[in-house]
Structure formats: structure tokens, C-alpha cells
Amino acid sequence: MMRHLVLIIVLGLMWPALSQALTVEPSQRIKDLASFAGVRDNQIIGYGIVVGLPGTGDQTTQVPFTLQSIQNMLARQGLSTAGAGNVQLKNVAAVMVTANLPPFAKPGQQIDVTVSSIGSAKSLRGGELLMTPLKGVDGQIYAIAQGSMLVGGLDASGKDGSRVTVNIPTAGRIPNGAMVERAVASTMGGVNSVFLNLNSPDFTTAKNMEQAINQALGGGAANAGNTLSQYLIERAEQYQPVIEMPTGIDVEIVFLEG
């Protein structure tokens, strides 16, 4: 019936008060039950190259776009590989780099990135990611990633054909591996009200949260409702069920006082 529950908070409230210990029930904080509408992480992604692998990279004869990426990179550095022929490289790997851009992230801040192989590399352990632009769904660059990787997996093989693989060696992370270059526009400023989306939409929780905010910040500060209309939550016993009777049956209606 209700897709989204929100709390409308009139502009002019003291924002620090909302981040403090406002509780609906003991040990329950509003920040644990709801989040501001429009305040969320944004996913960003980019294509990059990992170098410095100990012979565990892509088979460039099988993954031609890895060699093409290396040639394009060298060309941007002023080096020509036109006469190099079909070069076999084993210490590079083509990867996809992903990250979550936190809300209110500002240029200059650093975020973690995840690096995953998309070629035939056996392991990314020991590799370093070269400068990789990370873009959003709008095609804009929001961060630049680069750095040495941390890989929790292990892949080893013996001359007798035996092989041991622990966890996933073809994916890793770079803590603080990307620098934010562009901030995501926020809709929080310049508005007359803000919305809180309940993590688990419920009328009772919305009403209790409204009462907690009004108690802390003054009456009328918050209203419980949804995106279509405002709802007044009453106690369940105030609503009487409607009983349908078959036709042809006499029904005596009695009005009770009190």
C-alpha cells in the first residue's frame, strides 16, 4: 500500500540535533532506522591496466585488448610500437576498477577501490594499477585511481601439474586508492524540507519517529506521511471492522454511548 515512508522536517531545524541521540525506542537511533532521501553512495567504474605482475598476467595473444591498451598508453608517452609485431607480455593485466563514491565526498578526499581482472591473468598479486579514470553513469570523471594492490587470494602451480588456489587471486583492493576529482551535486541545500526514508517502511515506526523529533525539536517539526499524501496514524482499536451481511437477513442496529 505504501511504497515509501518519509518524515518531512521543516527547514530551520538544528541539523546537529538530528545526528545526536534521538531515539524512537531505547537503544534505537534515528540514523539506524532511516536515511535522508537523495543522500546515497554513487557507483563509479573505469578500465585500467595492472603492471608489474610476476608472470601471472594476461596472455596478450589471447587477450588482444590488453596489448592494445599498452600500445595506446606508450603512444601517449611518446613511444611508438608500430614495428614491434605481436608482443607477448605476461606481466600486465587488463582490469575493471570499481568504487563507491560516498555522499558529500569532496575533491581531494580518498576512497577505496576494487580491482578485478577481465582477461586471462592468473593472479594480480604484486601488481600496481596505473592511473585509471573512474566515471559515473553520466560519463563524467569523478575520481582517479592508482596504486599498489592488496590481493588476499593465492594461486600456485607445480611442474608436476599440481595447482593450489586460495580465495580469489584475480581481484584485490587498493585502500584509499582513488582521489575524488568531482563532487556529486547535492539536493540538500536550498530546500524548505527534507525527507527521511525508513529502511523498513512501517506506519508505527514513522509515527514514533515523528513524536521523537517533535519532542526534541518542538511540536510541528516533523510529520509522518508518504510521497502521495499525509497519514495520521491512529491506534488499531479506533478502527471498527465492516461486516457484510447476506441480503434477506434482518439486522438490528444498536448505538452505544461512551
JSON list of C-alpha atoms in Angstrom, two decimals, residues 12-240:
[
{"chain": "A", "resi": 12, "resn": "GLY", "atom": "CA", "xyz": [15.27, 25.79, 10.20]},
{"chain": "A", "resi": 13, "resn": "LEU", "atom": "CA", "xyz": [15.84, 22.81, 12.45]},
{"chain": "A", "resi": 14, "resn": "MET", "atom": "CA", "xyz": [19.22, 22.40, 14.04]},
{"chain": "A", "resi": 15, "resn": "TRP", "atom": "CA", "xyz": [20.98, 19.72, 12.00]},
{"chain": "A", "resi": 16, "resn": "PRO", "atom": "CA", "xyz": [23.36, 18.67, 14.79]},
{"chain": "A", "resi": 17, "resn": "ALA", "atom": "CA", "xyz": [20.37, 17.75, 16.92]},
{"chain": "A", "resi": 18, "resn": "LEU", "atom": "CA", "xyz": [19.26, 15.17, 14.36]},
{"chain": "A", "resi": 19, "resn": "SER", "atom": "CA", "xyz": [22.62, 13.43, 14.43]},
{"chain": "A", "resi": 20, "resn": "GLN", "atom": "CA", "xyz": [22.61, 13.10, 18.19]},
{"chain": "A", "resi": 21, "resn": "ALA", "atom": "CA", "xyz": [20.82, 10.59, 20.36]},
{"chain": "A", "resi": 22, "resn": "LEU", "atom": "CA", "xyz": [17.25, 10.98, 19.08]},
{"chain": "A", "resi": 23, "resn": "THR", "atom": "CA", "xyz": [15.60, 7.68, 19.83]},
{"chain": "A", "resi": 24, "resn": "VAL", "atom": "CA", "xyz": [12.29, 6.09, 18.95]},
{"chain": "A", "resi": 25, "resn": "GLU", "atom": "CA", "xyz": [12.76, 3.30, 21.42]},
{"chain": "A", "resi": 26, "resn": "PRO", "atom": "CA", "xyz": [15.58, 2.64, 23.88]},
{"chain": "A", "resi": 27, "resn": "SER", "atom": "CA", "xyz": [18.85, 1.85, 22.06]},
{"chain": "A", "resi": 28, "resn": "GLN", "atom": "CA", "xyz": [17.34, 2.76, 18.67]},
{"chain": "A", "resi": 29, "resn": "ARG", "atom": "CA", "xyz": [18.72, 5.79, 16.88]},
{"chain": "A", "resi": 30, "resn": "ILE", "atom": "CA", "xyz": [17.03, 7.56, 14.01]},
{"chain": "A", "resi": 31, "resn": "LYS", "atom": "CA", "xyz": [20.20, 7.18, 11.90]},
{"chain": "A", "resi": 32, "resn": "ASP", "atom": "CA", "xyz": [19.83, 3.38, 12.29]},
{"chain": "A", "resi": 33, "resn": "LEU", "atom": "CA", "xyz": [16.19, 3.41, 11.17]},
{"chain": "A", "resi": 34, "resn": "ALA", "atom": "CA", "xyz": [16.20, 5.87, 8.28]},
{"chain": "A", "resi": 35, "resn": "SER", "atom": "CA", "xyz": [18.34, 7.83, 5.87]},
{"chain": "A", "resi": 36, "resn": "PHE", "atom": "CA", "xyz": [17.97, 11.17, 4.12]},
{"chain": "A", "resi": 37, "resn": "ALA", "atom": "CA", "xyz": [16.30, 10.92, 0.73]},
{"chain": "A", "resi": 38, "resn": "GLY", "atom": "CA", "xyz": [18.82, 11.60, -2.03]},
{"chain": "A", "resi": 39, "resn": "VAL", "atom": "CA", "xyz": [21.80, 11.00, 0.25]},
{"chain": "A", "resi": 40, "resn": "ARG", "atom": "CA", "xyz": [23.39, 7.80, -1.03]},
{"chain": "A", "resi": 41, "resn": "ASP", "atom": "CA", "xyz": [26.52, 6.30, -2.48]},
{"chain": "A", "resi": 42, "resn": "ASN", "atom": "CA", "xyz": [27.13, 6.51, -6.21]},
{"chain": "A", "resi": 43, "resn": "GLN", "atom": "CA", "xyz": [28.88, 3.74, -8.13]},
{"chain": "A", "resi": 44, "resn": "ILE", "atom": "CA", "xyz": [31.79, 4.67, -10.38]},
{"chain": "A", "resi": 45, "resn": "ILE", "atom": "CA", "xyz": [33.78, 2.44, -12.72]},
{"chain": "A", "resi": 46, "resn": "GLY", "atom": "CA", "xyz": [36.78, 2.51, -15.02]},
{"chain": "A", "resi": 47, "resn": "TYR", "atom": "CA", "xyz": [39.01, 0.37, -17.23]},
{"chain": "A", "resi": 48, "resn": "GLY", "atom": "CA", "xyz": [42.69, 0.13, -16.36]},
{"chain": "A", "resi": 49, "resn": "ILE", "atom": "CA", "xyz": [45.95, -1.77, -16.61]},
{"chain": "A", "resi": 50, "resn": "VAL", "atom": "CA", "xyz": [47.85, -3.54, -13.83]},
{"chain": "A", "resi": 51, "resn": "VAL", "atom": "CA", "xyz": [51.60, -3.87, -14.36]},
{"chain": "A", "resi": 52, "resn": "GLY", "atom": "CA", "xyz": [54.49, -5.49, -12.52]},
{"chain": "A", "resi": 53, "resn": "LEU", "atom": "CA", "xyz": [52.97, -8.97, -12.23]},
{"chain": "A", "resi": 54, "resn": "PRO", "atom": "CA", "xyz": [55.42, -11.88, -11.76]},
{"chain": "A", "resi": 55, "resn": "GLY", "atom": "CA", "xyz": [54.47, -13.69, -14.97]},
{"chain": "A", "resi": 56, "resn": "THR", "atom": "CA", "xyz": [50.84, -14.14, -13.90]},
{"chain": "A", "resi": 57, "resn": "GLY", "atom": "CA", "xyz": [49.31, -11.55, -16.22]},
{"chain": "A", "resi": 58, "resn": "ASP", "atom": "CA", "xyz": [47.22, -11.83, -19.37]},
{"chain": "A", "resi": 59, "resn": "GLN", "atom": "CA", "xyz": [48.30, -13.93, -22.33]},
{"chain": "A", "resi": 60, "resn": "THR", "atom": "CA", "xyz": [48.29, -10.99, -24.72]},
{"chain": "A", "resi": 61, "resn": "THR", "atom": "CA", "xyz": [47.99, -13.29, -27.72]},
{"chain": "A", "resi": 62, "resn": "GLN", "atom": "CA", "xyz": [44.66, -14.45, -26.28]},
{"chain": "A", "resi": 63, "resn": "VAL", "atom": "CA", "xyz": [43.56, -11.07, -24.90]},
{"chain": "A", "resi": 64, "resn": "PRO", "atom": "CA", "xyz": [44.33, -8.57, -27.68]},
{"chain": "A", "resi": 65, "resn": "PHE", "atom": "CA", "xyz": [42.78, -5.57, -25.93]},
{"chain": "A", "resi": 66, "resn": "THR", "atom": "CA", "xyz": [45.43, -5.79, -23.20]},
{"chain": "A", "resi": 67, "resn": "LEU", "atom": "CA", "xyz": [48.22, -5.34, -25.76]},
{"chain": "A", "resi": 68, "resn": "GLN", "atom": "CA", "xyz": [46.21, -2.61, -27.47]},
{"chain": "A", "resi": 69, "resn": "SER", "atom": "CA", "xyz": [45.88, -0.77, -24.15]},
{"chain": "A", "resi": 70, "resn": "ILE", "atom": "CA", "xyz": [49.63, -0.99, -23.55]},
{"chain": "A", "resi": 71, "resn": "GLN", "atom": "CA", "xyz": [50.37, 0.31, -27.05]},
{"chain": "A", "resi": 72, "resn": "ASN", "atom": "CA", "xyz": [47.94, 3.23, -26.59]},
{"chain": "A", "resi": 73, "resn": "MET", "atom": "CA", "xyz": [49.50, 4.07, -23.22]},
{"chain": "A", "resi": 74, "resn": "LEU", "atom": "CA", "xyz": [53.02, 4.04, -24.68]},
{"chain": "A", "resi": 75, "resn": "ALA", "atom": "CA", "xyz": [51.87, 6.19, -27.59]},
{"chain": "A", "resi": 76, "resn": "ARG", "atom": "CA", "xyz": [50.61, 8.81, -25.13]},
{"chain": "A", "resi": 77, "resn": "GLN", "atom": "CA", "xyz": [54.08, 8.74, -23.58]},
{"chain": "A", "resi": 78, "resn": "GLY", "atom": "CA", "xyz": [55.64, 9.43, -26.97]},
{"chain": "A", "resi": 79, "resn": "LEU", "atom": "CA", "xyz": [56.78, 5.86, -27.70]},
{"chain": "A", "resi": 80, "resn": "SER", "atom": "CA", "xyz": [55.88, 4.08, -30.95]},
{"chain": "A", "resi": 81, "resn": "THR", "atom": "CA", "xyz": [55.31, 0.32, -31.09]},
{"chain": "A", "resi": 82, "resn": "ALA", "atom": "CA", "xyz": [54.34, 0.18, -34.75]},
{"chain": "A", "resi": 83, "resn": "GLY", "atom": "CA", "xyz": [57.14, -2.24, -35.69]},
{"chain": "A", "resi": 84, "resn": "ALA", "atom": "CA", "xyz": [57.05, -4.33, -32.55]},
{"chain": "A", "resi": 85, "resn": "GLY", "atom": "CA", "xyz": [54.86, -7.04, -34.05]},
{"chain": "A", "resi": 86, "resn": "ASN", "atom": "CA", "xyz": [52.84, -9.41, -31.88]},
{"chain": "A", "resi": 87, "resn": "VAL", "atom": "CA", "xyz": [54.46, -8.91, -28.49]},
{"chain": "A", "resi": 88, "resn": "GLN", "atom": "CA", "xyz": [53.83, -11.50, -25.79]},
{"chain": "A", "resi": 89, "resn": "LEU", "atom": "CA", "xyz": [53.55, -9.90, -22.35]},
{"chain": "A", "resi": 90, "resn": "LYS", "atom": "CA", "xyz": [52.97, -11.81, -19.13]},
{"chain": "A", "resi": 91, "resn": "ASN", "atom": "CA", "xyz": [53.39, -9.12, -16.52]},
{"chain": "A", "resi": 92, "resn": "VAL", "atom": "CA", "xyz": [50.38, -6.93, -17.36]},
{"chain": "A", "resi": 93, "resn": "ALA", "atom": "CA", "xyz": [46.63, -7.46, -16.97]},
{"chain": "A", "resi": 94, "resn": "ALA", "atom": "CA", "xyz": [43.50, -5.66, -18.11]},
{"chain": "A", "resi": 95, "resn": "VAL", "atom": "CA", "xyz": [41.20, -4.88, -15.19]},
{"chain": "A", "resi": 96, "resn": "MET", "atom": "CA", "xyz": [37.97, -3.15, -14.25]},
{"chain": "A", "resi": 97, "resn": "VAL", "atom": "CA", "xyz": [38.15, -0.76, -11.32]},
{"chain": "A", "resi": 98, "resn": "THR", "atom": "CA", "xyz": [35.05, -0.03, -9.23]},
{"chain": "A", "resi": 99, "resn": "ALA", "atom": "CA", "xyz": [34.36, 2.17, -6.23]},
{"chain": "A", "resi": 100, "resn": "ASN", "atom": "CA", "xyz": [31.53, 3.69, -4.22]},
{"chain": "A", "resi": 101, "resn": "LEU", "atom": "CA", "xyz": [31.55, 7.47, -4.11]},
{"chain": "A", "resi": 102, "resn": "PRO", "atom": "CA", "xyz": [30.17, 8.47, -0.68]},
{"chain": "A", "resi": 103, "resn": "PRO", "atom": "CA", "xyz": [27.63, 11.27, -0.36]},
{"chain": "A", "resi": 104, "resn": "PHE", "atom": "CA", "xyz": [29.15, 14.71, 0.21]},
{"chain": "A", "resi": 105, "resn": "ALA", "atom": "CA", "xyz": [32.60, 13.48, -0.92]},
{"chain": "A", "resi": 106, "resn": "LYS", "atom": "CA", "xyz": [34.73, 16.49, -1.85]},
{"chain": "A", "resi": 107, "resn": "PRO", "atom": "CA", "xyz": [37.61, 16.82, -4.33]},
{"chain": "A", "resi": 108, "resn": "GLY", "atom": "CA", "xyz": [40.85, 15.77, -2.71]},
{"chain": "A", "resi": 109, "resn": "GLN", "atom": "CA", "xyz": [39.33, 13.08, -0.50]},
{"chain": "A", "resi": 110, "resn": "GLN", "atom": "CA", "xyz": [40.43, 9.47, -0.98]},
{"chain": "A", "resi": 111, "resn": "ILE", "atom": "CA", "xyz": [38.24, 6.38, -1.37]},
{"chain": "A", "resi": 112, "resn": "ASP", "atom": "CA", "xyz": [38.90, 2.63, -1.59]},
{"chain": "A", "resi": 113, "resn": "VAL", "atom": "CA", "xyz": [38.73, 0.86, -4.95]},
{"chain": "A", "resi": 114, "resn": "THR", "atom": "CA", "xyz": [38.26, -2.75, -6.03]},
{"chain": "A", "resi": 115, "resn": "VAL", "atom": "CA", "xyz": [40.27, -4.11, -8.96]},
{"chain": "A", "resi": 116, "resn": "SER", "atom": "CA", "xyz": [39.15, -7.21, -10.90]},
{"chain": "A", "resi": 117, "resn": "SER", "atom": "CA", "xyz": [40.77, -8.97, -13.86]},
{"chain": "A", "resi": 118, "resn": "ILE", "atom": "CA", "xyz": [38.81, -9.21, -17.11]},
{"chain": "A", "resi": 119, "resn": "GLY", "atom": "CA", "xyz": [41.44, -11.14, -19.09]},
{"chain": "A", "resi": 120, "resn": "SER", "atom": "CA", "xyz": [43.31, -14.40, -18.66]},
{"chain": "A", "resi": 121, "resn": "ALA", "atom": "CA", "xyz": [45.51, -13.32, -15.74]},
{"chain": "A", "resi": 122, "resn": "LYS", "atom": "CA", "xyz": [46.12, -15.99, -13.11]},
{"chain": "A", "resi": 123, "resn": "SER", "atom": "CA", "xyz": [46.82, -13.58, -10.26]},
{"chain": "A", "resi": 124, "resn": "LEU", "atom": "CA", "xyz": [47.03, -9.85, -9.60]},
{"chain": "A", "resi": 125, "resn": "ARG", "atom": "CA", "xyz": [49.27, -10.28, -6.57]},
{"chain": "A", "resi": 126, "resn": "GLY", "atom": "CA", "xyz": [52.24, -7.92, -6.65]},
{"chain": "A", "resi": 127, "resn": "GLY", "atom": "CA", "xyz": [50.76, -5.69, -9.36]},
{"chain": "A", "resi": 128, "resn": "GLU", "atom": "CA", "xyz": [50.28, -1.95, -9.48]},
{"chain": "A", "resi": 129, "resn": "LEU", "atom": "CA", "xyz": [47.32, -0.22, -11.05]},
{"chain": "A", "resi": 130, "resn": "LEU", "atom": "CA", "xyz": [48.21, 2.56, -13.46]},
{"chain": "A", "resi": 131, "resn": "MET", "atom": "CA", "xyz": [46.26, 5.83, -13.47]},
{"chain": "A", "resi": 132, "resn": "THR", "atom": "CA", "xyz": [42.63, 4.97, -14.18]},
{"chain": "A", "resi": 133, "resn": "PRO", "atom": "CA", "xyz": [39.75, 7.48, -14.54]},
{"chain": "A", "resi": 134, "resn": "LEU", "atom": "CA", "xyz": [36.56, 6.39, -12.75]},
{"chain": "A", "resi": 135, "resn": "LYS", "atom": "CA", "xyz": [33.30, 7.54, -14.32]},
{"chain": "A", "resi": 136, "resn": "GLY", "atom": "CA", "xyz": [29.69, 7.69, -13.21]},
{"chain": "A", "resi": 137, "resn": "VAL", "atom": "CA", "xyz": [26.61, 6.73, -15.20]},
{"chain": "A", "resi": 138, "resn": "ASP", "atom": "CA", "xyz": [26.60, 10.25, -16.67]},
{"chain": "A", "resi": 139, "resn": "GLY", "atom": "CA", "xyz": [30.01, 9.67, -18.26]},
{"chain": "A", "resi": 140, "resn": "GLN", "atom": "CA", "xyz": [31.73, 12.27, -16.08]},
{"chain": "A", "resi": 141, "resn": "ILE", "atom": "CA", "xyz": [35.03, 11.51, -14.33]},
{"chain": "A", "resi": 142, "resn": "TYR", "atom": "CA", "xyz": [34.59, 11.62, -10.55]},
{"chain": "A", "resi": 143, "resn": "ALA", "atom": "CA", "xyz": [37.83, 10.04, -9.32]},
{"chain": "A", "resi": 144, "resn": "ILE", "atom": "CA", "xyz": [41.29, 8.90, -10.44]},
{"chain": "A", "resi": 145, "resn": "ALA", "atom": "CA", "xyz": [42.61, 5.54, -9.18]},
{"chain": "A", "resi": 146, "resn": "GLN", "atom": "CA", "xyz": [46.22, 4.37, -8.95]},
{"chain": "A", "resi": 147, "resn": "GLY", "atom": "CA", "xyz": [48.40, 2.38, -6.58]},
{"chain": "A", "resi": 148, "resn": "SER", "atom": "CA", "xyz": [49.68, -0.97, -5.36]},
{"chain": "A", "resi": 149, "resn": "MET", "atom": "CA", "xyz": [47.11, -3.69, -4.82]},
{"chain": "A", "resi": 150, "resn": "LEU", "atom": "CA", "xyz": [46.31, -5.88, -1.85]},
{"chain": "A", "resi": 151, "resn": "VAL", "atom": "CA", "xyz": [45.28, -9.36, -3.01]},
{"chain": "A", "resi": 152, "resn": "GLY", "atom": "CA", "xyz": [44.00, -11.88, -0.48]},
{"chain": "A", "resi": 153, "resn": "GLY", "atom": "CA", "xyz": [44.00, -14.82, -2.88]},
{"chain": "A", "resi": 154, "resn": "LEU", "atom": "CA", "xyz": [46.82, -17.15, -3.87]},
{"chain": "A", "resi": 155, "resn": "ASP", "atom": "CA", "xyz": [47.39, -19.25, -6.99]},
{"chain": "A", "resi": 156, "resn": "ALA", "atom": "CA", "xyz": [50.38, -21.61, -7.28]},
{"chain": "A", "resi": 157, "resn": "SER", "atom": "CA", "xyz": [51.22, -24.49, -9.60]},
{"chain": "A", "resi": 158, "resn": "GLY", "atom": "CA", "xyz": [53.96, -27.14, -9.69]},
{"chain": "A", "resi": 159, "resn": "LYS", "atom": "CA", "xyz": [55.95, -28.73, -12.51]},
{"chain": "A", "resi": 160, "resn": "ASP", "atom": "CA", "xyz": [54.03, -31.96, -11.99]},
{"chain": "A", "resi": 161, "resn": "GLY", "atom": "CA", "xyz": [50.79, -30.22, -12.95]},
{"chain": "A", "resi": 162, "resn": "SER", "atom": "CA", "xyz": [49.52, -29.75, -9.41]},
{"chain": "A", "resi": 163, "resn": "ARG", "atom": "CA", "xyz": [47.83, -26.45, -8.62]},
{"chain": "A", "resi": 164, "resn": "VAL", "atom": "CA", "xyz": [46.61, -24.74, -5.46]},
{"chain": "A", "resi": 165, "resn": "THR", "atom": "CA", "xyz": [44.19, -21.81, -5.41]},
{"chain": "A", "resi": 166, "resn": "VAL", "atom": "CA", "xyz": [43.20, -19.99, -2.22]},
{"chain": "A", "resi": 167, "resn": "ASN", "atom": "CA", "xyz": [40.38, -17.44, -2.30]},
{"chain": "A", "resi": 168, "resn": "ILE", "atom": "CA", "xyz": [40.27, -15.23, -5.41]},
{"chain": "A", "resi": 169, "resn": "PRO", "atom": "CA", "xyz": [43.71, -14.16, -6.68]},
{"chain": "A", "resi": 170, "resn": "THR", "atom": "CA", "xyz": [42.33, -12.21, -9.65]},
{"chain": "A", "resi": 171, "resn": "ALA", "atom": "CA", "xyz": [40.67, -9.48, -7.58]},
{"chain": "A", "resi": 172, "resn": "GLY", "atom": "CA", "xyz": [42.06, -7.11, -4.99]},
{"chain": "A", "resi": 173, "resn": "ARG", "atom": "CA", "xyz": [41.64, -3.77, -3.28]},
{"chain": "A", "resi": 174, "resn": "ILE", "atom": "CA", "xyz": [43.57, -0.54, -3.00]},
{"chain": "A", "resi": 175, "resn": "PRO", "atom": "CA", "xyz": [42.79, 1.25, 0.27]},
{"chain": "A", "resi": 176, "resn": "ASN", "atom": "CA", "xyz": [42.48, 4.98, -0.38]},
{"chain": "A", "resi": 177, "resn": "GLY", "atom": "CA", "xyz": [43.43, 4.14, -3.94]},
{"chain": "A", "resi": 178, "resn": "ALA", "atom": "CA", "xyz": [41.35, 6.81, -5.69]},
{"chain": "A", "resi": 179, "resn": "MET", "atom": "CA", "xyz": [41.36, 10.58, -5.38]},
{"chain": "A", "resi": 180, "resn": "VAL", "atom": "CA", "xyz": [37.99, 12.30, -5.73]},
{"chain": "A", "resi": 181, "resn": "GLU", "atom": "CA", "xyz": [38.12, 14.89, -8.52]},
{"chain": "A", "resi": 182, "resn": "ARG", "atom": "CA", "xyz": [34.48, 15.95, -8.75]},
{"chain": "A", "resi": 183, "resn": "ALA", "atom": "CA", "xyz": [31.73, 16.26, -6.13]},
{"chain": "A", "resi": 184, "resn": "VAL", "atom": "CA", "xyz": [28.24, 14.92, -6.75]},
{"chain": "A", "resi": 185, "resn": "ALA", "atom": "CA", "xyz": [25.64, 17.69, -6.72]},
{"chain": "A", "resi": 186, "resn": "SER", "atom": "CA", "xyz": [23.55, 17.58, -3.54]},
{"chain": "A", "resi": 187, "resn": "THR", "atom": "CA", "xyz": [19.84, 18.43, -3.28]},
{"chain": "A", "resi": 188, "resn": "MET", "atom": "CA", "xyz": [20.01, 19.03, 0.47]},
{"chain": "A", "resi": 189, "resn": "GLY", "atom": "CA", "xyz": [20.64, 22.75, 0.36]},
{"chain": "A", "resi": 190, "resn": "GLY", "atom": "CA", "xyz": [18.14, 25.46, -0.53]},
{"chain": "A", "resi": 191, "resn": "VAL", "atom": "CA", "xyz": [15.00, 23.46, 0.21]},
{"chain": "A", "resi": 192, "resn": "ASN", "atom": "CA", "xyz": [12.18, 24.06, 2.67]},
{"chain": "A", "resi": 193, "resn": "SER", "atom": "CA", "xyz": [12.03, 20.47, 3.87]},
{"chain": "A", "resi": 194, "resn": "VAL", "atom": "CA", "xyz": [14.00, 17.27, 3.82]},
{"chain": "A", "resi": 195, "resn": "PHE", "atom": "CA", "xyz": [12.81, 13.67, 3.76]},
{"chain": "A", "resi": 196, "resn": "LEU", "atom": "CA", "xyz": [13.81, 10.65, 5.80]},
{"chain": "A", "resi": 197, "resn": "ASN", "atom": "CA", "xyz": [13.28, 7.28, 4.12]},
{"chain": "A", "resi": 198, "resn": "LEU", "atom": "CA", "xyz": [12.62, 4.44, 6.55]},
{"chain": "A", "resi": 199, "resn": "ASN", "atom": "CA", "xyz": [14.84, 1.41, 6.00]},
{"chain": "A", "resi": 200, "resn": "SER", "atom": "CA", "xyz": [11.82, -0.80, 6.76]},
{"chain": "A", "resi": 201, "resn": "PRO", "atom": "CA", "xyz": [8.67, 1.21, 5.94]},
{"chain": "A", "resi": 202, "resn": "ASP", "atom": "CA", "xyz": [6.16, 0.99, 8.78]},
{"chain": "A", "resi": 203, "resn": "PHE", "atom": "CA", "xyz": [3.40, 3.35, 9.96]},
{"chain": "A", "resi": 204, "resn": "THR", "atom": "CA", "xyz": [4.11, 2.80, 13.65]},
{"chain": "A", "resi": 205, "resn": "THR", "atom": "CA", "xyz": [7.83, 3.45, 13.27]},
{"chain": "A", "resi": 206, "resn": "ALA", "atom": "CA", "xyz": [7.12, 6.61, 11.27]},
{"chain": "A", "resi": 207, "resn": "LYS", "atom": "CA", "xyz": [4.72, 7.91, 13.92]},
{"chain": "A", "resi": 208, "resn": "ASN", "atom": "CA", "xyz": [7.10, 7.11, 16.77]},
{"chain": "A", "resi": 209, "resn": "MET", "atom": "CA", "xyz": [9.93, 8.82, 14.92]},
{"chain": "A", "resi": 210, "resn": "GLU", "atom": "CA", "xyz": [7.76, 11.87, 14.33]},
{"chain": "A", "resi": 211, "resn": "GLN", "atom": "CA", "xyz": [6.98, 12.08, 18.04]},
{"chain": "A", "resi": 212, "resn": "ALA", "atom": "CA", "xyz": [10.66, 11.73, 18.97]},
{"chain": "A", "resi": 213, "resn": "ILE", "atom": "CA", "xyz": [11.70, 14.55, 16.63]},
{"chain": "A", "resi": 214, "resn": "ASN", "atom": "CA", "xyz": [8.86, 16.82, 17.77]},
{"chain": "A", "resi": 215, "resn": "GLN", "atom": "CA", "xyz": [9.74, 16.15, 21.40]},
{"chain": "A", "resi": 216, "resn": "ALA", "atom": "CA", "xyz": [13.38, 17.05, 20.82]},
{"chain": "A", "resi": 217, "resn": "LEU", "atom": "CA", "xyz": [12.95, 19.98, 18.42]},
{"chain": "A", "resi": 218, "resn": "GLY", "atom": "CA", "xyz": [9.49, 21.29, 19.19]},
{"chain": "A", "resi": 219, "resn": "GLY", "atom": "CA", "xyz": [5.98, 20.48, 18.08]},
{"chain": "A", "resi": 220, "resn": "GLY", "atom": "CA", "xyz": [5.23, 20.62, 14.38]},
{"chain": "A", "resi": 221, "resn": "ALA", "atom": "CA", "xyz": [8.81, 19.99, 13.34]},
{"chain": "A", "resi": 222, "resn": "ALA", "atom": "CA", "xyz": [8.02, 16.65, 11.70]},
{"chain": "A", "resi": 223, "resn": "ASN", "atom": "CA", "xyz": [5.06, 14.96, 10.05]},
{"chain": "A", "resi": 224, "resn": "ALA", "atom": "CA", "xyz": [4.68, 11.27, 9.22]},
{"chain": "A", "resi": 225, "resn": "GLY", "atom": "CA", "xyz": [3.47, 10.57, 5.71]},
{"chain": "A", "resi": 226, "resn": "ASN", "atom": "CA", "xyz": [4.32, 9.17, 2.30]},
{"chain": "A", "resi": 227, "resn": "THR", "atom": "CA", "xyz": [5.10, 10.67, -1.07]},
{"chain": "A", "resi": 228, "resn": "LEU", "atom": "CA", "xyz": [1.44, 10.91, -2.11]},
{"chain": "A", "resi": 229, "resn": "SER", "atom": "CA", "xyz": [-0.41, 12.15, 0.96]},
{"chain": "A", "resi": 230, "resn": "GLN", "atom": "CA", "xyz": [-0.15, 12.69, 4.68]},
{"chain": "A", "resi": 231, "resn": "TYR", "atom": "CA", "xyz": [-1.34, 9.95, 7.01]},
{"chain": "A", "resi": 232, "resn": "LEU", "atom": "CA", "xyz": [-2.49, 10.25, 10.60]},
{"chain": "A", "resi": 233, "resn": "ILE", "atom": "CA", "xyz": [-1.63, 7.05, 12.41]},
{"chain": "A", "resi": 234, "resn": "GLU", "atom": "CA", "xyz": [-4.33, 6.08, 14.88]},
{"chain": "A", "resi": 235, "resn": "ARG", "atom": "CA", "xyz": [-4.45, 3.18, 17.26]},
{"chain": "A", "resi": 236, "resn": "ALA", "atom": "CA", "xyz": [-5.73, -0.02, 15.73]},
{"chain": "A", "resi": 237, "resn": "GLU", "atom": "CA", "xyz": [-8.63, -0.29, 18.16]},
{"chain": "A", "resi": 238, "resn": "GLN", "atom": "CA", "xyz": [-10.06, 3.01, 16.91]},
{"chain": "A", "resi": 239, "resn": "TYR", "atom": "CA", "xyz": [-10.95, 1.35, 13.63]},
{"chain": "A", "resi": 240, "resn": "GLN", "atom": "CA", "xyz": [-14.01, -0.87, 13.55]}
]
